[in-house]
Coordinates of C-alpha atoms in Angstrom, one line a residue:
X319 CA 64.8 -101.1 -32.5
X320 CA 61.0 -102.0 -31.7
X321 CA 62.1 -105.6 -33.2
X322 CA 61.0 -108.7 -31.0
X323 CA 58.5 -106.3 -29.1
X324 CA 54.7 -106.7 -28.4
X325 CA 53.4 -102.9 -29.9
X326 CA 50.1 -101.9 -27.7
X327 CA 47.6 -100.7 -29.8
X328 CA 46.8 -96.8 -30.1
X329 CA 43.6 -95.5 -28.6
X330 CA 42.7 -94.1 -32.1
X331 CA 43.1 -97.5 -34.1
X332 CA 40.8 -98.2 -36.2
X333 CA 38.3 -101.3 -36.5
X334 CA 37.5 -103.2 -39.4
X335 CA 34.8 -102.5 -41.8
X336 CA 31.9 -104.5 -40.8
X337 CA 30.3 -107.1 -42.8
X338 CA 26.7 -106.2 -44.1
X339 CA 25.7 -109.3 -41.8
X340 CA 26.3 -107.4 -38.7
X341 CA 24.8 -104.8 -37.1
X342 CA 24.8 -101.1 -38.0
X343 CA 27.6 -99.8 -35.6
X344 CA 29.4 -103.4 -35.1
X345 CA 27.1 -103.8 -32.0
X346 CA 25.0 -107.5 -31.7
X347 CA 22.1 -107.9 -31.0
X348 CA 22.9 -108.8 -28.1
X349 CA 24.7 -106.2 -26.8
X350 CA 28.1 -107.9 -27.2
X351 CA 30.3 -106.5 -29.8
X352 CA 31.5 -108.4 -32.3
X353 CA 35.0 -109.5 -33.0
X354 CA 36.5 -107.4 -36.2
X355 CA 37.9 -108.7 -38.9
X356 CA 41.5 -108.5 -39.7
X357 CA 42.3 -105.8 -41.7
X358 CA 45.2 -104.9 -44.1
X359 CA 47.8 -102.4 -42.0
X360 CA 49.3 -99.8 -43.5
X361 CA 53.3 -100.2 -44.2
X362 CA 55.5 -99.5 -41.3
X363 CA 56.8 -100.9 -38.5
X364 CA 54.2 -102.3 -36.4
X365 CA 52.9 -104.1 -39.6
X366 CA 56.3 -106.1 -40.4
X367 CA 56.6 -107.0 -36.7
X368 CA 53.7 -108.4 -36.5
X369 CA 51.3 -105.6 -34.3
X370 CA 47.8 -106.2 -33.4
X371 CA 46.2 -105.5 -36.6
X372 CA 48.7 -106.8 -38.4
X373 CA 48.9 -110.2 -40.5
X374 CA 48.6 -112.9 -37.9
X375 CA 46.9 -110.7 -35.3
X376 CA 43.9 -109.6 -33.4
X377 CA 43.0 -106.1 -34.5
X378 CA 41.6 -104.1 -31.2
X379 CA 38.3 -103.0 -30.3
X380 CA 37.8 -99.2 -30.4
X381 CA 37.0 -97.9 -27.0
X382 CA 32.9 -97.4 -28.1
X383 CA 30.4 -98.2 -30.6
X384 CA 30.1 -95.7 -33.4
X385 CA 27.5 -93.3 -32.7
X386 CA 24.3 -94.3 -35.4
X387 CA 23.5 -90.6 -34.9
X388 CA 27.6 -89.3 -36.0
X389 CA 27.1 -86.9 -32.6
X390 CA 30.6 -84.8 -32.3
X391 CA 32.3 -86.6 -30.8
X392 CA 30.9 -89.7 -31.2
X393 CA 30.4 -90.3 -34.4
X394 CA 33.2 -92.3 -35.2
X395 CA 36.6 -93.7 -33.9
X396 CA 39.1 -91.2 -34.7
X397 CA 41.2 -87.9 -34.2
X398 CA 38.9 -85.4 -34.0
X399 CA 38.4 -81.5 -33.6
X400 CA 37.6 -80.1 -30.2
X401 CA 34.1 -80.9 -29.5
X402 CA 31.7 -77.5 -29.1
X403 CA 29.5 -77.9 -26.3
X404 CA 27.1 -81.1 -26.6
X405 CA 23.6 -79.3 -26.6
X406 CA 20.9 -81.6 -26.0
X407 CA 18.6 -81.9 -28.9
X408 CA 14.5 -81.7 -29.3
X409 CA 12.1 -84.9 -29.7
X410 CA 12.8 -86.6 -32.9
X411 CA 10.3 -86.2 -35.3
X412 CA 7.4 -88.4 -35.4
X413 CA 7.5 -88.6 -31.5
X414 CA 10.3 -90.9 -30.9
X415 CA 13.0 -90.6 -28.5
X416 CA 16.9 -90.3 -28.9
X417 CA 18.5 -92.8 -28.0
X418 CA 21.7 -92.3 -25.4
X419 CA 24.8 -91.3 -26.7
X420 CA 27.2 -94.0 -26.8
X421 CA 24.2 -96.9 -27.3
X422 CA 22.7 -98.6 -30.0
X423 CA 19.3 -97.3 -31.3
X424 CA 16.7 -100.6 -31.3
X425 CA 15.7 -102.3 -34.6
X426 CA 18.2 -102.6 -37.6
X427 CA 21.2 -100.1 -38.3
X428 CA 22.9 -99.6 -41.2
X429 CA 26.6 -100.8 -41.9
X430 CA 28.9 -98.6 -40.4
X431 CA 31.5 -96.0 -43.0
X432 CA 34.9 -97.7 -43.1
X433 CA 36.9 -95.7 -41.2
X434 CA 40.1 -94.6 -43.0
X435 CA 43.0 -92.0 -42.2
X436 CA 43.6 -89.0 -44.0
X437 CA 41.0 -87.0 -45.9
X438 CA 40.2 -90.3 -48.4
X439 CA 38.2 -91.9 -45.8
X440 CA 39.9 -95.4 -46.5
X441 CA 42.8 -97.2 -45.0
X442 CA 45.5 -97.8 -47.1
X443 CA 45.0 -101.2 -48.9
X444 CA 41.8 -102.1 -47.6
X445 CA 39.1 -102.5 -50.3
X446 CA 36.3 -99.7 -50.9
X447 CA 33.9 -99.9 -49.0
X448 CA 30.4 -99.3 -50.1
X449 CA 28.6 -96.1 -48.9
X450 CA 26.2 -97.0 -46.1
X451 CA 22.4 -95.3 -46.9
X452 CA 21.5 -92.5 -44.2
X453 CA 19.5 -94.1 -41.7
X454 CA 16.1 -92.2 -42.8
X455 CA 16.7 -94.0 -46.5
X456 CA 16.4 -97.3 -44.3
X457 CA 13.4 -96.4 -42.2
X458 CA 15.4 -95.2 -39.2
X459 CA 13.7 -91.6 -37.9
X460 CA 15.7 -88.5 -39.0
X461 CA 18.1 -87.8 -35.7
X462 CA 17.9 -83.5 -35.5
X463 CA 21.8 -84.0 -34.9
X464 CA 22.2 -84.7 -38.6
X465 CA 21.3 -81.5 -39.4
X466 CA 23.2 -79.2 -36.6
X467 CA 25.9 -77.4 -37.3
X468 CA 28.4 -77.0 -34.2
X469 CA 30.1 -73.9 -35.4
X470 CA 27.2 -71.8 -37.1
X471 CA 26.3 -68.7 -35.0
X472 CA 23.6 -69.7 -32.8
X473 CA 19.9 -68.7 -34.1
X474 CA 17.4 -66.4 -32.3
X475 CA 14.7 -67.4 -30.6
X476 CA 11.5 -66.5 -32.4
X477 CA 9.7 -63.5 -30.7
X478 CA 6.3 -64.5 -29.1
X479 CA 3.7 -62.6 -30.0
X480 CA 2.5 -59.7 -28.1
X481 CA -0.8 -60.3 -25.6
X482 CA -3.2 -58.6 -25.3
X483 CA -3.4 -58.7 -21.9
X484 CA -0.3 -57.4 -21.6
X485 CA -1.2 -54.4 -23.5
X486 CA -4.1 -53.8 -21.1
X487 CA -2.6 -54.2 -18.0
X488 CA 0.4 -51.3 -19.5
X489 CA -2.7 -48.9 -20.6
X490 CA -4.6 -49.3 -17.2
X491 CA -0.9 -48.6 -15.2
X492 CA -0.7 -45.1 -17.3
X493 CA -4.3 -44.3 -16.4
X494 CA -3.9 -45.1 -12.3
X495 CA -0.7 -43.2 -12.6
X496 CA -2.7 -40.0 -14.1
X497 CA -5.3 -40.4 -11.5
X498 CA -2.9 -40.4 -8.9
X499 CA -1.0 -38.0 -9.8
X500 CA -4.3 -35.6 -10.3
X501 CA -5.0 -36.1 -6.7
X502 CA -2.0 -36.0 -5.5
X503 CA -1.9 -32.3 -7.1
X504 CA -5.3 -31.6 -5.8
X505 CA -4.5 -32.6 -2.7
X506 CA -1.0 -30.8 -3.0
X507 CA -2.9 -27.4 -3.9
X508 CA -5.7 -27.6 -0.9
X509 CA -2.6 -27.7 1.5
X510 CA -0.6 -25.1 0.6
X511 CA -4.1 -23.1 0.4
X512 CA -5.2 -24.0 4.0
X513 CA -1.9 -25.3 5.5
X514 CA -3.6 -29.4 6.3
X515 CA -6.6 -31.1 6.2
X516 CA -7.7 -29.5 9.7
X517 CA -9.8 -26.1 10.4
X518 CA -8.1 -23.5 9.7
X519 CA -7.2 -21.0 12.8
X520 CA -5.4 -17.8 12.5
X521 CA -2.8 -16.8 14.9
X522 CA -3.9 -13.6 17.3
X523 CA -2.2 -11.1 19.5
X524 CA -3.7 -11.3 22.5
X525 CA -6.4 -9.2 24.4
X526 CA -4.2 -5.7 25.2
X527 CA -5.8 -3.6 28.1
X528 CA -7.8 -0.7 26.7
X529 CA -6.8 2.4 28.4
X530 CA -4.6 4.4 26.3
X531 CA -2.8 7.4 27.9
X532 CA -4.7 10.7 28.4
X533 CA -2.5 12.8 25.7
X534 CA -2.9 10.3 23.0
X535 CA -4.9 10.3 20.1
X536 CA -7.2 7.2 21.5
X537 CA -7.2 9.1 25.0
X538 CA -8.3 12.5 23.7
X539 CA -11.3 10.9 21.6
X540 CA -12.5 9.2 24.5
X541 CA -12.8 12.1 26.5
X542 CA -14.1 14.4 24.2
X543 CA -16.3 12.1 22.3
X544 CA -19.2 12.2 25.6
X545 CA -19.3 16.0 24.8
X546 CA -19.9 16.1 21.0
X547 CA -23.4 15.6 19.4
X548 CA -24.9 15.4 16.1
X549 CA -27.8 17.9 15.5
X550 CA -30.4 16.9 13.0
X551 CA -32.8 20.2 11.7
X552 CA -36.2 20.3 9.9
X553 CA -37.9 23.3 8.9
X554 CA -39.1 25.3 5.7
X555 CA -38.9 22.5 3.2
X556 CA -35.3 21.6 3.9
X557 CA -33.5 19.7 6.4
X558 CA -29.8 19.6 7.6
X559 CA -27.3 17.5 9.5
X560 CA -24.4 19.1 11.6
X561 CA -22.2 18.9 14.8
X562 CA -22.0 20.5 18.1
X563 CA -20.6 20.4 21.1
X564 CA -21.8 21.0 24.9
X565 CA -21.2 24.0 26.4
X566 CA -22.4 23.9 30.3
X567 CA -24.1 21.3 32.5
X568 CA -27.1 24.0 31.9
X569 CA -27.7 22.5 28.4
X570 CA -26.6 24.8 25.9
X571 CA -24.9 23.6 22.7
X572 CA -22.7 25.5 20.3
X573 CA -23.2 24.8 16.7
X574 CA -22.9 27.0 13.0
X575 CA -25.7 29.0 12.1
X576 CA -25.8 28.0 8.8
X577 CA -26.3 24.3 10.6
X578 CA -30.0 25.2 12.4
X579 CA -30.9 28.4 10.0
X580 CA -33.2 26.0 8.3
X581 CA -35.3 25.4 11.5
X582 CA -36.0 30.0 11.2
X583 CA -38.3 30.5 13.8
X584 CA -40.4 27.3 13.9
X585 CA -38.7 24.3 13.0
X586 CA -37.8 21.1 14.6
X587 CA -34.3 20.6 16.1
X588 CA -33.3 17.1 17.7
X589 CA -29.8 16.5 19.6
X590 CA -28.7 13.2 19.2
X591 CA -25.6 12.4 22.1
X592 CA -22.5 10.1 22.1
X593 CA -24.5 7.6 24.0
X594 CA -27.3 7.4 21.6
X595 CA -29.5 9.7 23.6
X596 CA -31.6 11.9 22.3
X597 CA -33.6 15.0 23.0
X598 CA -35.3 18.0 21.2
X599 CA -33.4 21.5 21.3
X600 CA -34.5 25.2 21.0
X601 CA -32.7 28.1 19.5
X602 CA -31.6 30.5 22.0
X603 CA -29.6 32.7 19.2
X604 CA -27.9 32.4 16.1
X605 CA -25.7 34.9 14.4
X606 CA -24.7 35.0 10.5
X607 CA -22.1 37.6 10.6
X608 CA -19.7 35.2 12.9
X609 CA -21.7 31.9 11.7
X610 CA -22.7 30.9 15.5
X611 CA -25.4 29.5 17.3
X612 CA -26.7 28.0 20.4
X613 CA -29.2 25.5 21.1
X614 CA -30.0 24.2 24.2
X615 CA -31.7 20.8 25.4
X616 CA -33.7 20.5 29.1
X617 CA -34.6 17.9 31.5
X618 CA -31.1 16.1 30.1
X619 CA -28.4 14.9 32.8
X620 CA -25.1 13.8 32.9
X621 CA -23.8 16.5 30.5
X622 CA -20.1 16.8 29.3
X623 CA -19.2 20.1 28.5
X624 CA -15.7 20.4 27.0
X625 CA -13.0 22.9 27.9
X626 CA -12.3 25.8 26.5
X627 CA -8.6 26.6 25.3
X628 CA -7.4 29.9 24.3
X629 CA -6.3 30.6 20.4
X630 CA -4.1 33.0 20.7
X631 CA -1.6 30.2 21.9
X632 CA -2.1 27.8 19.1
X633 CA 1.0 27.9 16.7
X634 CA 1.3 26.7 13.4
X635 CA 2.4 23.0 13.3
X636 CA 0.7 22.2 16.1
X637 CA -0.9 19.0 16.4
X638 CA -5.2 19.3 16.4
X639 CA -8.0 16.7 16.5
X640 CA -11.5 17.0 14.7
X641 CA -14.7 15.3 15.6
X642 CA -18.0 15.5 14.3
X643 CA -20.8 13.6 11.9
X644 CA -19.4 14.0 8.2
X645 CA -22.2 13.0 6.0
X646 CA -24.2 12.0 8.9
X647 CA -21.6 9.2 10.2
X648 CA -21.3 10.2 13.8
X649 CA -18.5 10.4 16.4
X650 CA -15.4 10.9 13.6
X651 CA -12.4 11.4 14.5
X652 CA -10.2 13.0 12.1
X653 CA -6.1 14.0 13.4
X654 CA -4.2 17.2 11.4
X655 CA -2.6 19.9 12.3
X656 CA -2.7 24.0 12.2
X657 CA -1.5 24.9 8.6
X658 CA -2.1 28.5 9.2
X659 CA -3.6 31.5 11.4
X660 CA -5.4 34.3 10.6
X661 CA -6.8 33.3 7.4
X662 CA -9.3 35.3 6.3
X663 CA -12.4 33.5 4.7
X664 CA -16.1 34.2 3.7
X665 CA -19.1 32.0 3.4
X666 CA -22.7 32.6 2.3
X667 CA -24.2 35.7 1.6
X668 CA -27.2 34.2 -0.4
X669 CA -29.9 36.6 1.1
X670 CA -27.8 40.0 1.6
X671 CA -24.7 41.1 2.7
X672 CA -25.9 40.7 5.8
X673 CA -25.8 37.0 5.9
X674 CA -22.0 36.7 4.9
X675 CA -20.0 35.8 7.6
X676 CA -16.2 36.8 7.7
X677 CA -13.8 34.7 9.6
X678 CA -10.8 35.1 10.7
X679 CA -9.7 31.8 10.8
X680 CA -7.8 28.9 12.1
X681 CA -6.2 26.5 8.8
X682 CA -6.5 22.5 9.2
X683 CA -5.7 19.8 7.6
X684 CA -7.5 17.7 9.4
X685 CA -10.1 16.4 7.4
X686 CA -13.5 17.7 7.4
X687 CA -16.4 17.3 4.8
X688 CA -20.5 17.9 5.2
X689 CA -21.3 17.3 8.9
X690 CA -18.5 18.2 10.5
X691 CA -19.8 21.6 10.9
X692 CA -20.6 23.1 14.5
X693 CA -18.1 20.1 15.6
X694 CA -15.2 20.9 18.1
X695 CA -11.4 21.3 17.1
X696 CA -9.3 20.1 19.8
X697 CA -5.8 20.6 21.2
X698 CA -3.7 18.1 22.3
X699 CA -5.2 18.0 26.0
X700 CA -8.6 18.1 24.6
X701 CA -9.8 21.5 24.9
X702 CA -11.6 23.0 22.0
X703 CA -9.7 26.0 19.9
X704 CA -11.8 26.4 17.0
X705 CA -15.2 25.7 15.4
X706 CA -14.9 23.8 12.5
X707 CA -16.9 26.1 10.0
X708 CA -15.5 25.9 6.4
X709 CA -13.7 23.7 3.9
X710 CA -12.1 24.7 0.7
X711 CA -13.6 22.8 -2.3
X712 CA -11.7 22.1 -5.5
X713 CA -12.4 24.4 -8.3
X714 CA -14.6 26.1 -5.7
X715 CA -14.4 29.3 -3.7
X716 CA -15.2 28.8 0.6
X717 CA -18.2 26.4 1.1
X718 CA -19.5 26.0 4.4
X719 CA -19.2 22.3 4.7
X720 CA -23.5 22.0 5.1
X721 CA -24.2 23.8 1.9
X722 CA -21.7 21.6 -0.4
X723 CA -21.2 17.8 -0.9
X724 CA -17.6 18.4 -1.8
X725 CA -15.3 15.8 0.0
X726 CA -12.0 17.5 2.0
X727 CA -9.0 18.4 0.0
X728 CA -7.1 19.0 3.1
X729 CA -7.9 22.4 3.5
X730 CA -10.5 23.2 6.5
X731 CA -11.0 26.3 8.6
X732 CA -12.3 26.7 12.2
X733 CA -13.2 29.8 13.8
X734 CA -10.7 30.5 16.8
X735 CA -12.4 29.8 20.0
X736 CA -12.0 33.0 21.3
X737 CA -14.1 34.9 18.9
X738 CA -16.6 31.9 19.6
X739 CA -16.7 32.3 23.0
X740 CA -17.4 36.1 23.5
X741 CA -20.5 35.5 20.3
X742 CA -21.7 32.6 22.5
X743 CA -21.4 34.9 25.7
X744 CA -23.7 37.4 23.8
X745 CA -26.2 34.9 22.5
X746 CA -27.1 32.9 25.6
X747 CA -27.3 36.5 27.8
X748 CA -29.1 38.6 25.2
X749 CA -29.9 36.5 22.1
X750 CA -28.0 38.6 20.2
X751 CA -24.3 39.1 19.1
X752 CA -22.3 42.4 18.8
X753 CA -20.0 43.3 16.1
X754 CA -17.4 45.5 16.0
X755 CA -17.3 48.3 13.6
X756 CA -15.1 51.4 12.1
X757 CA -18.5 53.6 10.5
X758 CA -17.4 53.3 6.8
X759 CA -18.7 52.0 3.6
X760 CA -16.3 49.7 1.7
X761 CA -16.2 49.8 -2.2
X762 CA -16.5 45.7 -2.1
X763 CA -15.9 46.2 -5.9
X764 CA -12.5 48.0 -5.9
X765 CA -10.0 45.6 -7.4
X766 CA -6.6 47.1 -6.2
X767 CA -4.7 46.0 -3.0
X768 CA -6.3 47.7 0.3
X769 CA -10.2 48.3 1.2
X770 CA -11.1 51.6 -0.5
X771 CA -13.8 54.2 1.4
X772 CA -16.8 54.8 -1.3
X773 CA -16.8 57.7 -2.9
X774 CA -19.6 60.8 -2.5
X775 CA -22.4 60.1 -4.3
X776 CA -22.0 56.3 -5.1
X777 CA -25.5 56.3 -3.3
X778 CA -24.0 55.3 0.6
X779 CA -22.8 57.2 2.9
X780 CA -19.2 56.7 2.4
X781 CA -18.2 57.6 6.4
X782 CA -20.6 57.3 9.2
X783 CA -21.7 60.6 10.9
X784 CA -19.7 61.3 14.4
X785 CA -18.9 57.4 14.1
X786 CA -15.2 55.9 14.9
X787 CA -14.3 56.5 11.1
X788 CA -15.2 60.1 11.3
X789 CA -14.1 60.9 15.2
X790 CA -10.2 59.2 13.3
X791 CA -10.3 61.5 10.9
X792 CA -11.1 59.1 8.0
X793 CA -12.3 60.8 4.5
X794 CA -14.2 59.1 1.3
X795 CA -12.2 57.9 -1.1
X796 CA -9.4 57.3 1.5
X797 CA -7.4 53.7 1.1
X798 CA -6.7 51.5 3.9
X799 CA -3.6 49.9 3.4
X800 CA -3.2 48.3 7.1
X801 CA -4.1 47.0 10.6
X802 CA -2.6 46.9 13.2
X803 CA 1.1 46.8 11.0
X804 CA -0.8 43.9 8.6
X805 CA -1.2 44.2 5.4
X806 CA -4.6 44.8 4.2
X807 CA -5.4 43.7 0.1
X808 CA -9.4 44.1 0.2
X809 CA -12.6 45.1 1.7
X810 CA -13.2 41.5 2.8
X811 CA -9.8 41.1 4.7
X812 CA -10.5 44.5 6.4
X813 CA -13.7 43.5 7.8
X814 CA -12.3 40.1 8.7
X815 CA -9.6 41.8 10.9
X816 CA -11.9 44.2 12.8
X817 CA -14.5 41.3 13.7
X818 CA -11.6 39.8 15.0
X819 CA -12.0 41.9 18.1
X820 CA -14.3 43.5 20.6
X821 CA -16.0 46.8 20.6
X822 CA -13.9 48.9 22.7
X823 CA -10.7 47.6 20.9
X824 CA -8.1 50.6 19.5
X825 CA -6.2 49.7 16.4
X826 CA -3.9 51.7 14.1
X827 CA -4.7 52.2 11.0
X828 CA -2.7 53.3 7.9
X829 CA -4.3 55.5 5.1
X830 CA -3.7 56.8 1.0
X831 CA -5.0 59.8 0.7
X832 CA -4.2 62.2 -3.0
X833 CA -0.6 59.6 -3.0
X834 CA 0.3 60.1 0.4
X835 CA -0.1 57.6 3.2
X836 CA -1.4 59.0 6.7
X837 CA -2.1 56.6 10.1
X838 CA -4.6 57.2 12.4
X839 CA -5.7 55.5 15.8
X840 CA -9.5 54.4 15.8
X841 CA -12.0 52.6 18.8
X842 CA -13.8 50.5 17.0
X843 CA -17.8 50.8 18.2
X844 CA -20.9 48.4 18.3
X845 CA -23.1 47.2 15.9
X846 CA -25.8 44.6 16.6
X847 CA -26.0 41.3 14.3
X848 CA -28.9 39.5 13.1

């Protein structure tokens, strides 16, 4: 079918084996190539019609030298496997260079591997060829292709060796990052502390006005507070510190006795005012029975006397104010109200019973402590309704507040302004204060309820002579159970309730007499106090 027909030569035939004579890769030294010897076709078609290759003809030149180096896919004319990737390779050894793929490397090469089909290596009736030496055998430099392996997984590149340098510049990155970050926290705490870096400045309310209105607490201190003074005594080895407050524009102050009785009838007493003024003071009279006195100052001016309310309209609940020099810190103000009326109290009593002063007094919890006594108690318009005389002191019986250091429990008694008034009446006119009286003896001993009459013979006389006991019809022995309708439980609360009021008074009292109860009428007369 292909008979009388030129056949093209494949692009995969085959040269012929090179003679020894020529040079290794069939490549002159010229440059030229060669022309190959005829070589020995297998049987077929092309061969018995004469082909190129064939008997008679010229066998063709393959399309490029073989490759000295046998670099995929260069190293010989043939089929061959899908190259891998052509990776370029490193220097030769020795320092010589590779030559370019596709050209002869200088100097000698070695005969070139007859080519052959199929896994032989030889072409079918061609002679054996010999074995051409490796190029390194004949002095050629060992090519790193010879070695390389296209389809080997590719090797890791050695790891370089750590620096030093490196391993300091890491270490001083940790340390600047703790420094900062200790700053940054010091920093972080001294603003939240201060609020910035700036001064601090602390917001203000601004300047209000300072009136207050006259019925408040502020308003009522600053209009009593002129009238008050602080009263400082020295006399008979002892000294004392109390309160008191100004009666007139003539001078006269109204204090405790227990608060000047250390001056007696010689010592020094010095009036220290609001203002910071101060002047010395004389006794004009002092009683111990209703624990009153009055001083008074001269050649002072600009006096603020404070006025007087009435205590028979104070009420229980009602709001009060005290002012005075607890522990010698003048111009206190203390706020409470009245806890009770009537409450019948004693202090003192150390040199007779003389000296014991029973009170019928007004209850406070306002507080007041040593130094507050002979200062004012004050209503809510600033008018004085009791002298604060007493406190009651834990685990303690009635202490006036000058003859104890114990602090206010919240129990304070004042004595009501009225009884004050008609003492101080007496002691600025006469020097002397009047007290009211029934003409009996009480059994101060008796421990039932009531105030029991001695008996005859207990060494007193049990009922004054023609007095207002006797002219009533009252009888030793007898027991006085109330006054005026209240209850009466001892000798002290009796006395309390008649000092309560003026000679002159009538009361009704009721009697126990052999188990049967009796009431009388009685004007109580006059008795002068110490």
């Amino acid at each position: 079918m292909d008979e009388g027909k030129a056949t093209r030569p494949k692009w995969w035939s085959r040269p012929r084996r090179a003679s020894v004579d020529e040079p290794y890769g069939g490549v002159s030294g010229d440059g030229g190539m060669p022309p190959p010897e005829a070589a020995t076709p297998p049987p077929g078609p092309s061969a018995a019609a004469g082909a190129p290759g064939g008997p008679g003809g010229t066998a063709p030149r393959p399309l490029h030298a073989e490759d000295p180096y046998h670099t995929p896919p260069y190293g010989g004319p043939g089929p061959w496997a899908p190259a891998p990737p052509v990776q370029r390779p490193g220097p030769p050894p020795g320092g010589g260079t590779t030559p370019a793929q596709g050209t002869a490397a200088a100097g000698p090469h070695p005969p070139a591997q007859a080519a052959t089909p199929g896994r032989t290596g030889q072409l079918p009736g061609a002679a054996p060829a010999q074995a051409a030496a490796p190029p390194e055998a004949q002095g050629f430099p060992q090519s790193p292709w010879l070695g390389y392996d296209p389809w080997a997984a590719p090797h890791a590149a050695p790891e370089e060796p750590r620096r030093s340098g490196r391993r300091r510049a890491v270490t001083g990155a940790v340390l600047l990052a703790l420094l900062a970050g200790g700053l940054g926290g010091a920093a972080g705490a001294y603003v939240e502390r201060q609020g910035g870096f700036g001064d601090v400045e602390l917001a203000q309310a601004p300047a209000e006005k300072t009136g207050r209105a006259p019925g408040s607490v502020p308003g009522i201190a600053e209009a009593v507070l002129p009238g008050v003074v602080t009263i400082n005594v020295r006399g008979g080895g002892s000294e004392g510190t109390g309160t008191g407050f100004v009666l007139d524009d003539k001078g006269h102050i109204l204090t405790n006795n227990h608060v000047v009785e250390p001056a007696g009838n010689g010592g020094e007493v010095q009036v220290t005012f609001n203002g910071g003024e101060t002047a010395e003071a004389e006794v004009v009279g002092r009683d111990g029975g209703y624990d009153l006195a009055v001083v008074r100052v001269e050649g002072v001016s600009g006096l603020d006397p404070l006025p007087l309310g009435n205590s028979e309209s104070v009420r229980v609940g009602d709001p009060v104010i005290a002012i005075g020099a607890p522990f010698g810190l003048d111009g206190t103000v203390t706020t409470g109200i009245i806890s009770a009326k009537e409450r019948p109290i004693t202090a003192g009593g150390e040199d007779g019973a003389s000296d014991m002063s029973y009170v019928d007094a007004l209850q406070t919890d306002a507080s007041i402590n040593p130094g507050n006594s002979g200062g004012p108690l004050v209503d809510h318009k600033g008018r004085v309704i009791g002298i604060n005389s007493a406190i009651k002191a834990a685990a303690e019986g009635q202490q006036a507040p000058g003859d104890t250091q114990g602090g206010s429990i919240g129990l304070g008694f004042a004595i009501p302004v009225n009884q004050a008034k008609r003492v101080a009446e007496e002691l600025i006119n006469t020097g002397k204060a009047i007290h009211p009286v029934i003409g009996v003896t009480l059994d101060m001993a008796y421990a039932g309820n009531g105030a029991r009459v001695v008996d005859k013979g207990s060494g007193s006389e049990p009922v004054t002579p023609d007095g207002p006991g006797d002219k009533a019809g009252i009888r030793a022995g007898d027991l006085i159970t109330e006054v005026d309708g209240q209850r009466v439980n001892s000798g002290e609360e009796l006395i309390v309730k008649i000092r309560s009021h003026r000679p002159g008074d009538v009361l009704g009292l009721r009697l126990e007499r052999d188990g049967k109860e009796k009431s009388v009428r009685l004007k109580l007369g006059t008795a002068s106090g110490r």
